[in-house]
PDB file of C-alpha atoms in Angstrom:
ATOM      1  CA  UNK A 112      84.524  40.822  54.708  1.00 59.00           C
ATOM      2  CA  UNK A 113      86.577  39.056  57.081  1.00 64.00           C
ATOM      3  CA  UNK A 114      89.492  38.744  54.722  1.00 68.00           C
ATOM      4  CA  UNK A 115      89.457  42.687  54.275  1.00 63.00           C
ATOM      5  CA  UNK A 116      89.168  43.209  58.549  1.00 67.00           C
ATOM      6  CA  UNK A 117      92.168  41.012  58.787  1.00 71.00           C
ATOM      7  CA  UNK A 118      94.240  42.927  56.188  1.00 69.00           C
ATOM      8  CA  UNK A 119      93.119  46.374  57.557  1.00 69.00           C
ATOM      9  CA  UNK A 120      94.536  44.852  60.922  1.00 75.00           C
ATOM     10  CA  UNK A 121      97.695  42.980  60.096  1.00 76.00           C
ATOM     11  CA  UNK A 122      98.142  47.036  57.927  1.00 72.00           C
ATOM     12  CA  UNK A 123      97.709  49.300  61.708  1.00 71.00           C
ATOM     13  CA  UNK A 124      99.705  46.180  64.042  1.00 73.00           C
ATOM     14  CA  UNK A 125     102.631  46.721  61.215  1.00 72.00           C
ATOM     15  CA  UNK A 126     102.539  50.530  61.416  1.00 72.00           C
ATOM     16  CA  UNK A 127     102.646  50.529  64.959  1.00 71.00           C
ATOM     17  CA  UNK A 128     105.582  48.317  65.390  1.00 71.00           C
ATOM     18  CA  UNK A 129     107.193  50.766  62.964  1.00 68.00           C
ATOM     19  CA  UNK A 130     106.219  53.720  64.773  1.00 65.00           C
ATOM     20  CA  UNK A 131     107.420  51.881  68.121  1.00 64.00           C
ATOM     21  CA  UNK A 132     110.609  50.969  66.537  1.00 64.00           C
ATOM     22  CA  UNK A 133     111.337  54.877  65.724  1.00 61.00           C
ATOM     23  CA  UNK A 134     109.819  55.117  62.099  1.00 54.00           C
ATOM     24  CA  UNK A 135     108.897  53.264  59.298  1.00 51.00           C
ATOM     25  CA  UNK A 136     112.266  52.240  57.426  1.00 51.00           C
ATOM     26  CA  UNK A 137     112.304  52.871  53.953  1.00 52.00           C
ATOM     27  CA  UNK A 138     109.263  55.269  54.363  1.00 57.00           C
ATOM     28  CA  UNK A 139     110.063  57.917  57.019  1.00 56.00           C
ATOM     29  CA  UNK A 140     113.636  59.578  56.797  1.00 59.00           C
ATOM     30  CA  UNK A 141     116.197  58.635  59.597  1.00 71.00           C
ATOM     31  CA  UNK A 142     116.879  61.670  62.105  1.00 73.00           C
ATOM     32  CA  UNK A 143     120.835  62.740  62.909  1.00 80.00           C
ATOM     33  CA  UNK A 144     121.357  63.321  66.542  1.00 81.00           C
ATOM     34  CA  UNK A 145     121.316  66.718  65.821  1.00 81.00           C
ATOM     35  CA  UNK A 146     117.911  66.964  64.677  1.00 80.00           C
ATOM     36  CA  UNK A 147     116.581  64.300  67.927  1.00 81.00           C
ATOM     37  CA  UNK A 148     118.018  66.630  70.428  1.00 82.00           C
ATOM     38  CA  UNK A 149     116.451  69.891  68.386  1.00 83.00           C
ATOM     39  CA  UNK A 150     113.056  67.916  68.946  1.00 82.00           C
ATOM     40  CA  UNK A 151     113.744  67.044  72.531  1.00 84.00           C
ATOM     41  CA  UNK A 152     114.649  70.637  73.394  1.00 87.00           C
ATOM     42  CA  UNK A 153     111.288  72.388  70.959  1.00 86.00           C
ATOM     43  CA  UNK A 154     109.417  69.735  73.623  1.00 85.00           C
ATOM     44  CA  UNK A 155     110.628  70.977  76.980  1.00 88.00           C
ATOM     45  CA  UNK A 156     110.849  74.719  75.470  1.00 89.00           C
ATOM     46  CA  UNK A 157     106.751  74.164  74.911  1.00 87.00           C
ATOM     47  CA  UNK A 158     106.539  72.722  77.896  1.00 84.00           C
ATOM     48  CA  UNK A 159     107.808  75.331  80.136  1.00 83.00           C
ATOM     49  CA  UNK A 160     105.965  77.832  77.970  1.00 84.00           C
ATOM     50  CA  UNK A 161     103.078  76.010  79.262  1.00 81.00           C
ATOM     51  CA  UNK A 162     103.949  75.638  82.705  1.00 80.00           C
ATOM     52  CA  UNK A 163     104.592  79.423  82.831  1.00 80.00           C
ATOM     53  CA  UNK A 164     101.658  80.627  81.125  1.00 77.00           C
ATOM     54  CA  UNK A 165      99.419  78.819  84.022  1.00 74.00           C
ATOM     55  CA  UNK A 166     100.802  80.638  86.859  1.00 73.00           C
ATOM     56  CA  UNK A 167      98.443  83.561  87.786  1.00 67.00           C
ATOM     57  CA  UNK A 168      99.766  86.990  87.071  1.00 63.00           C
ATOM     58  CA  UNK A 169      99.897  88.886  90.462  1.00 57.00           C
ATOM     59  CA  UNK A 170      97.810  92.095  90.621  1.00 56.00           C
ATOM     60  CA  UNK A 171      99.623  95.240  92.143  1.00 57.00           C
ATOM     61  CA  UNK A 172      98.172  95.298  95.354  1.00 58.00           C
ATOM     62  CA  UNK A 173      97.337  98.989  96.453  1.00 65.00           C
ATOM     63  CA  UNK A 174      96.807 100.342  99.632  1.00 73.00           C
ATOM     64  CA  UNK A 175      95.116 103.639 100.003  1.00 78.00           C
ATOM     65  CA  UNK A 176      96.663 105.204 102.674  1.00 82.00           C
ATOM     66  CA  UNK A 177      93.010 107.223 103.354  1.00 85.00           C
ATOM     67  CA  UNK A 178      90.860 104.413 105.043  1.00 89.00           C
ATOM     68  CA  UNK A 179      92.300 102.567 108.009  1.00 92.00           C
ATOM     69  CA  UNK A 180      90.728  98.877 107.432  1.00 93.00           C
ATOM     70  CA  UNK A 181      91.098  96.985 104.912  1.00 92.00           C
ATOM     71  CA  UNK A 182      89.514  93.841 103.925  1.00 92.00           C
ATOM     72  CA  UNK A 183      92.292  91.182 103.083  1.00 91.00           C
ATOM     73  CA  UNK A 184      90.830  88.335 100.841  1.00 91.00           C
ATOM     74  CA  UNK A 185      90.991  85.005  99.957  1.00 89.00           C
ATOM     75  CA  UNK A 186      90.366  83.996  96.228  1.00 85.00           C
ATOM     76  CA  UNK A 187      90.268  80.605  94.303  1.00 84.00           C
ATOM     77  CA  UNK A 188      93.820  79.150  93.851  1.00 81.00           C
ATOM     78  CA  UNK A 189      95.070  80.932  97.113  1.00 81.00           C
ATOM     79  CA  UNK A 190      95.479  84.309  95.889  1.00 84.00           C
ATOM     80  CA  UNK A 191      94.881  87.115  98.103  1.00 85.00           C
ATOM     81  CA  UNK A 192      93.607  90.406  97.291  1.00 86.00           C
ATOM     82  CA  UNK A 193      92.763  93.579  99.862  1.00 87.00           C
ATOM     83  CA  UNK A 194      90.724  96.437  99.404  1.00 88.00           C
ATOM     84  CA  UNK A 195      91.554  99.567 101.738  1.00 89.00           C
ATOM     85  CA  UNK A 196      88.266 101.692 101.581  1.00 89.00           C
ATOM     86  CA  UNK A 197      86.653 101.282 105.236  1.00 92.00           C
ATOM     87  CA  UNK A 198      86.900 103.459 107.738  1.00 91.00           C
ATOM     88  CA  UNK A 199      85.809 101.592 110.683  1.00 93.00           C
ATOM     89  CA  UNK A 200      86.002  97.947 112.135  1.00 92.00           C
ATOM     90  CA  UNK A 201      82.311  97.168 111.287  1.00 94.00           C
ATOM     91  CA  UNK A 202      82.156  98.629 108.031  1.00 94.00           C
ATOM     92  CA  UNK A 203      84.596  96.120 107.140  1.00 94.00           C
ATOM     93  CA  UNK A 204      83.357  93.296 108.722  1.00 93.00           C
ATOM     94  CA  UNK A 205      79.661  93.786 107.099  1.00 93.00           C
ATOM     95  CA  UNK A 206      81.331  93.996 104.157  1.00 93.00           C
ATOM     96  CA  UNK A 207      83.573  90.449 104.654  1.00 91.00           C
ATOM     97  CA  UNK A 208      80.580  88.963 105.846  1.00 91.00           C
ATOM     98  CA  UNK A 209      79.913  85.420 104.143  1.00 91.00           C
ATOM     99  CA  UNK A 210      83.246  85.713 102.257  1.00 90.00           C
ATOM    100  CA  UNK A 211      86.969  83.994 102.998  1.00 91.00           C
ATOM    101  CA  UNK A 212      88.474  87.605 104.563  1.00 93.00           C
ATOM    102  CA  UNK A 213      89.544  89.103 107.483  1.00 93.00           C
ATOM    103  CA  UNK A 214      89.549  92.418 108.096  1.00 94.00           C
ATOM    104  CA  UNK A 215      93.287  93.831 109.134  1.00 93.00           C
ATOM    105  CA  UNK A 216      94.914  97.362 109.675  1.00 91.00           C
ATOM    106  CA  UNK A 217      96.074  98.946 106.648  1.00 88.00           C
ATOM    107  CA  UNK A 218     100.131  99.498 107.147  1.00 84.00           C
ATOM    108  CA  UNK A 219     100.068 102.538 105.161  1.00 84.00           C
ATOM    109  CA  UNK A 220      97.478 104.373 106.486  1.00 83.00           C
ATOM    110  CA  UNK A 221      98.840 107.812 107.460  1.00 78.00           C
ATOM    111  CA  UNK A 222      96.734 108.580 111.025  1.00 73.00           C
ATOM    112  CA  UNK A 223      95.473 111.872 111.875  1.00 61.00           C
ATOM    113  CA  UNK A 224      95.042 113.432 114.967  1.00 47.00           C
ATOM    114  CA  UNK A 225      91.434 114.160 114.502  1.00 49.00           C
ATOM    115  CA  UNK A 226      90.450 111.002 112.806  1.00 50.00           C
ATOM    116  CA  UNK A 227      92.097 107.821 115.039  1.00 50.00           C
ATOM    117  CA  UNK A 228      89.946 104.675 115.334  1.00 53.00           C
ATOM    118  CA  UNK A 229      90.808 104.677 118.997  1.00 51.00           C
ATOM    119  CA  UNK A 230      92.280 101.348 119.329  1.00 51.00           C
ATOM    120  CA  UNK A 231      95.892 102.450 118.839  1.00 50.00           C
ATOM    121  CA  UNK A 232      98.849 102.068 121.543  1.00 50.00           C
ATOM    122  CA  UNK A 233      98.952 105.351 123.187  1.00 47.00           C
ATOM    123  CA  UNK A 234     102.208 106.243 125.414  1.00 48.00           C
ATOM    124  CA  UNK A 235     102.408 106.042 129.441  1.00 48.00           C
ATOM    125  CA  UNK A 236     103.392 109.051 130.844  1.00 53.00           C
ATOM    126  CA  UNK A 237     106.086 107.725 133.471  1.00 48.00           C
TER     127      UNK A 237
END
């Protein structure tokens, strides 16, 4: 039993010095230069196919320009997202409660005379 133990490991050490060495000789064809830096580039081309599929895909971000507020938030791996359907302050801020957000003026929100929020600049007379 030990005899076979110390066959099976003398067998792996020599086929890891081979494989250390760049191949088993005799066993394993050599490789031109050509077809080394074919392998190196398949390596870094599957590594920046990697790299590239793990950054997140950025969602359109849409504003409705009907609803004043929005709530702008914070998501896992520093993405932000905002929702634009609250009209007031408060709405928004039950709604944010409890989460990373902040609620924030929507830039496209087209005002109306009849329906401002009342905490716009309004213009001095002079």
């Amino acid at each position: 039993m030990i005899q076979v133990k110390r066959v099976v490991e003398d067998k792996v050490s020599m086929i890891i010095r081979a494989l250390l060495a760049g191949g088993c000789a005799g066993h394993w064809p050599q490789r031109s230069e050509f077809e080394k830096g074919a392998m190196l580039m398949l390596r870094w081309i599957i590594a920046g196919s990697a790299a590239i599929s793990m950054i997140p895909i950025a969602a359109a971000q849409t504003h409705d320009s009907n609803y004043p507020v929005c709530l702008q938030k914070w998501e896992w791996g520093g993405s932000t997202s905002f929702e634009c359907t609250y009209t007031s302050w408060d709405q928004c801020r039950r709604a944010g409660w409890g989460l990373a957000a902040m609620c924030v003026n929507n830039p496209y929100w087209a005002q109306r005379q009849s329906g401002s929020l009342g905490g716009g600049r309004r213009r001095l007379a002079r």
